[in-house]
PDB file of C-alpha atoms in Angstrom:
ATOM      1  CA  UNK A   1       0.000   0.000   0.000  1.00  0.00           C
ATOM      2  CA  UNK A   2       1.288   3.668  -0.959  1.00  0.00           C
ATOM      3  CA  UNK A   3       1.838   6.027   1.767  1.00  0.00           C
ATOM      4  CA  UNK A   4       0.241   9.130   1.094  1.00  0.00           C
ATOM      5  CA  UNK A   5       0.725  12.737   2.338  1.00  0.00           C
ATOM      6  CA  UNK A   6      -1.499  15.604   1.767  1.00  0.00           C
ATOM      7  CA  UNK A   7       0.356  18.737   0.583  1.00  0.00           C
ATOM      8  CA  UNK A   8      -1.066  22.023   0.605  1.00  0.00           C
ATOM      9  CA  UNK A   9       1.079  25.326  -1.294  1.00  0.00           C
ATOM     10  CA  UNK A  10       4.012  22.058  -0.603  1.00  0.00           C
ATOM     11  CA  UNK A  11       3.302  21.847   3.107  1.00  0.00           C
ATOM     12  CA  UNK A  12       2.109  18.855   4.462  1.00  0.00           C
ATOM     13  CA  UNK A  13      -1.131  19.311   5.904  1.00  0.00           C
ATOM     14  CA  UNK A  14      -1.129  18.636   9.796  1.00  0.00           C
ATOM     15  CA  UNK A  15      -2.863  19.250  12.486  1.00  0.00           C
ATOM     16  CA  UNK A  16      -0.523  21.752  13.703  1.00  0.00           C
ATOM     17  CA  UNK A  17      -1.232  23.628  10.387  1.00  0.00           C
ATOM     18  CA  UNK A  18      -5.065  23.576  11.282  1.00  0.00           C
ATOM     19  CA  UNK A  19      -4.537  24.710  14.355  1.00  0.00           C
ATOM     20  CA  UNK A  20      -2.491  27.631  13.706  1.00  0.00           C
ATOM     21  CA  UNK A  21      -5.383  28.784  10.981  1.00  0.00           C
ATOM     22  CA  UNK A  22      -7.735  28.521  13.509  1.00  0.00           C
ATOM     23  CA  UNK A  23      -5.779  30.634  16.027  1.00  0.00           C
ATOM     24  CA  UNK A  24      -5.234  32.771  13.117  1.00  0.00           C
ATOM     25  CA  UNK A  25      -8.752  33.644  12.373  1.00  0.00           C
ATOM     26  CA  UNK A  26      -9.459  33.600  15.978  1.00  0.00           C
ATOM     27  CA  UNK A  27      -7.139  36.494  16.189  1.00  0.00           C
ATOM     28  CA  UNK A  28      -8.928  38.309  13.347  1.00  0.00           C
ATOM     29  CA  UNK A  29     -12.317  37.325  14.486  1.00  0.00           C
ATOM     30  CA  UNK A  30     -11.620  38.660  17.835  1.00  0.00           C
ATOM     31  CA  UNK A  31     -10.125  41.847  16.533  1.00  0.00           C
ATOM     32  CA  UNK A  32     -13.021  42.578  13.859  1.00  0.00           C
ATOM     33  CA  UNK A  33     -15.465  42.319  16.682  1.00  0.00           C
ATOM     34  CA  UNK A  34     -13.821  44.724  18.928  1.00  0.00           C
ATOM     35  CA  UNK A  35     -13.274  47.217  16.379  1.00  0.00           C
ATOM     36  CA  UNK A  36     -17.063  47.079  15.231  1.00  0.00           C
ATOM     37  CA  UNK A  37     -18.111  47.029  18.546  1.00  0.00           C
ATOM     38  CA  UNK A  38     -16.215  50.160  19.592  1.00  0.00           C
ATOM     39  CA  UNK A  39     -16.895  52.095  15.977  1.00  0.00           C
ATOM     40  CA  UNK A  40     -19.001  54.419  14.774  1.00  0.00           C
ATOM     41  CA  UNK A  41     -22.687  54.059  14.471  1.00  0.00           C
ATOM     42  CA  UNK A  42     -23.879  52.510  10.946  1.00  0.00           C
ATOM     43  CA  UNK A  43     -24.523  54.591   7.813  1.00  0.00           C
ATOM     44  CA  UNK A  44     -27.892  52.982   6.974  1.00  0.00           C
ATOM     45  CA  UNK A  45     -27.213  53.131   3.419  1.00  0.00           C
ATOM     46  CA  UNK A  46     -24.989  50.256   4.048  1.00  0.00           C
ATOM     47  CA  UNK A  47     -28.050  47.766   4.810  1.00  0.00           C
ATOM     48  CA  UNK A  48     -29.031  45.561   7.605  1.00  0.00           C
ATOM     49  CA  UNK A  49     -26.196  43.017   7.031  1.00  0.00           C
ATOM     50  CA  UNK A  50     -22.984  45.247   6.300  1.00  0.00           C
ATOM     51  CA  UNK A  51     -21.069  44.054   8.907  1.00  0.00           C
ATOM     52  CA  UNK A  52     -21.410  40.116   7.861  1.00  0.00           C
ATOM     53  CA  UNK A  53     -18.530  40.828   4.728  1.00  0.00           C
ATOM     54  CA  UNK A  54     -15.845  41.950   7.774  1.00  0.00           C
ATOM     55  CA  UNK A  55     -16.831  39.276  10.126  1.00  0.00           C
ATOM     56  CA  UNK A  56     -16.247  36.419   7.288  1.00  0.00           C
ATOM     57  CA  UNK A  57     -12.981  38.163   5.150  1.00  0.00           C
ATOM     58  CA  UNK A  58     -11.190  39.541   8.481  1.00  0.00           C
ATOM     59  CA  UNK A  59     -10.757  36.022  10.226  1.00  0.00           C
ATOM     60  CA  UNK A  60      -9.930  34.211   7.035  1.00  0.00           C
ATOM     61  CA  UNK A  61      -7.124  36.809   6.230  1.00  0.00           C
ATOM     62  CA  UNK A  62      -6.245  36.217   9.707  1.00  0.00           C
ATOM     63  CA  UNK A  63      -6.150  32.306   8.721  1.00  0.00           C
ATOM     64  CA  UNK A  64      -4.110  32.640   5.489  1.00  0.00           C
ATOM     65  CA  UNK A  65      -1.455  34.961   7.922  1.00  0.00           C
ATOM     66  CA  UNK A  66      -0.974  31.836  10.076  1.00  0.00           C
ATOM     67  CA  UNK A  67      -0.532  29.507   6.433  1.00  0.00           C
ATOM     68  CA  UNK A  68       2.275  31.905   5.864  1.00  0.00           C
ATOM     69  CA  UNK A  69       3.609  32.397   9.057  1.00  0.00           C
ATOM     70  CA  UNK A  70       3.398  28.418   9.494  1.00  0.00           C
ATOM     71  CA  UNK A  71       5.481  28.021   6.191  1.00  0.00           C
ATOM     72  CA  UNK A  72       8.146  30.049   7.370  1.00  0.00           C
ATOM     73  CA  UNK A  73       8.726  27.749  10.399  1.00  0.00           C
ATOM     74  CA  UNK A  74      10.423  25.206   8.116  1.00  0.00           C
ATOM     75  CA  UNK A  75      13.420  27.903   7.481  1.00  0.00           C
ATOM     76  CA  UNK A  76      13.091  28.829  11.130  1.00  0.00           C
ATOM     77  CA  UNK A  77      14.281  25.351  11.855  1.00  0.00           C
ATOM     78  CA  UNK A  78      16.944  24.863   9.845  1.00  0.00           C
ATOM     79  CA  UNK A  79      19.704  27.358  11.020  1.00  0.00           C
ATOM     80  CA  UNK A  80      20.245  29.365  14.023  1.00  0.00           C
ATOM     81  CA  UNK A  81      21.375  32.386  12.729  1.00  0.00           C
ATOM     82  CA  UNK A  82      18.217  33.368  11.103  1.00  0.00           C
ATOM     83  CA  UNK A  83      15.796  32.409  13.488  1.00  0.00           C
ATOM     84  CA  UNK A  84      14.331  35.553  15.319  1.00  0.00           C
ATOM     85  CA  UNK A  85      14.991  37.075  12.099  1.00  0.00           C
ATOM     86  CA  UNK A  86      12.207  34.666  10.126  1.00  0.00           C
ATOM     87  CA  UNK A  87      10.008  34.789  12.920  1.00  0.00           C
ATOM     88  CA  UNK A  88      10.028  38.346  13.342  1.00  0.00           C
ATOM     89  CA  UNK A  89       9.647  38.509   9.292  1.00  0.00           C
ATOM     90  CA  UNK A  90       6.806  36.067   9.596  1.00  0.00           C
ATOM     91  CA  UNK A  91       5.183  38.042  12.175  1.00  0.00           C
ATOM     92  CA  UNK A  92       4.935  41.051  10.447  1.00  0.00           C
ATOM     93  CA  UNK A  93       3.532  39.288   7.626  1.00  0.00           C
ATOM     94  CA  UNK A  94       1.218  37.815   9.184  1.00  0.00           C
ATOM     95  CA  UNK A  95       0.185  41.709  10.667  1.00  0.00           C
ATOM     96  CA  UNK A  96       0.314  42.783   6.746  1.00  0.00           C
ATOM     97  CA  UNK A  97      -1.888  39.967   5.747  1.00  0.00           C
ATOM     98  CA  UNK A  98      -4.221  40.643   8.430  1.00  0.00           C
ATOM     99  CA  UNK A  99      -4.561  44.653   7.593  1.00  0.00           C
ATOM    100  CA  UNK A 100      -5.040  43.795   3.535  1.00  0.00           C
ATOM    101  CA  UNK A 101      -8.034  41.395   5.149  1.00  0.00           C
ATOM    102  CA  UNK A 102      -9.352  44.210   7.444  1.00  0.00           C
ATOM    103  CA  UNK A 103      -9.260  46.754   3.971  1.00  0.00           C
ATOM    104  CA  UNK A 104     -11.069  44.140   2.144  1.00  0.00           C
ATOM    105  CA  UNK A 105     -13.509  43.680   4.992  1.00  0.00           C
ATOM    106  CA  UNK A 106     -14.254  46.866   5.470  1.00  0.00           C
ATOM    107  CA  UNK A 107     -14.165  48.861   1.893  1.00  0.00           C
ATOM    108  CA  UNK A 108     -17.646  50.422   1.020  1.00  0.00           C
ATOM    109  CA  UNK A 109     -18.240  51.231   4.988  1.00  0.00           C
ATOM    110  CA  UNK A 110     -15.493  52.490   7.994  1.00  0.00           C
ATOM    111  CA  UNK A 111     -12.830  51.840   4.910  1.00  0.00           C
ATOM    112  CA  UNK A 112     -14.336  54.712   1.974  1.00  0.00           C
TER     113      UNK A 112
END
């Protein structure tokens, strides 16, 4: 019988990877809230359901931040030299990733 791994973007596909998403979009999720919960009142002109788009595009930005930032860990690991250096790098990224999500989220309401 084969032996087969599951690759995603040529990662294998563990449950360490799943669990960093999720603590990814957690982040996001958690983030998103507090910002809408703490902003300005709603234009009505944006409809009932304007805040759904954030609460869905924030947390999986937040998600695909973790993919990256879990990539990087492979050249974390493999020489001592770099290794604050990638995780700081990967950090940030996953901060940049998370803003473009929060843009995308929000355009047409708090982002016009």
């Amino acid at each position: 019988m084969k032996n087969s791994t599951h690759q995603m973007a040529g990662l294998p596909v563990t449950p360490l990877l799943f669990k960093r998403m999720a603590i990814g979009a957690a982040v996001g999720l958690f983030l998103i809230a507090l910002f809408l919960l703490n902003g300005a009142p709603a234009n009505p002109a944006w409809g009932k359901a304007w805040f759904v788009r954030p609460l869905v595009v924030v947390p999986i930005a937040g998600a695909a931040g973790a993919f990256l930032l879990h990539g990087l860990d492979r050249i974390r690991q493999q020489q001592q030299w770099n290794k604050w250096l990638v995780g700081a790098v990967g950090v940030l990224l996953y901060f940049i990733v998370l803003w473009m999500g929060t843009i995308l989220g929000l355009a047409g309401t708090f982002w016009d």
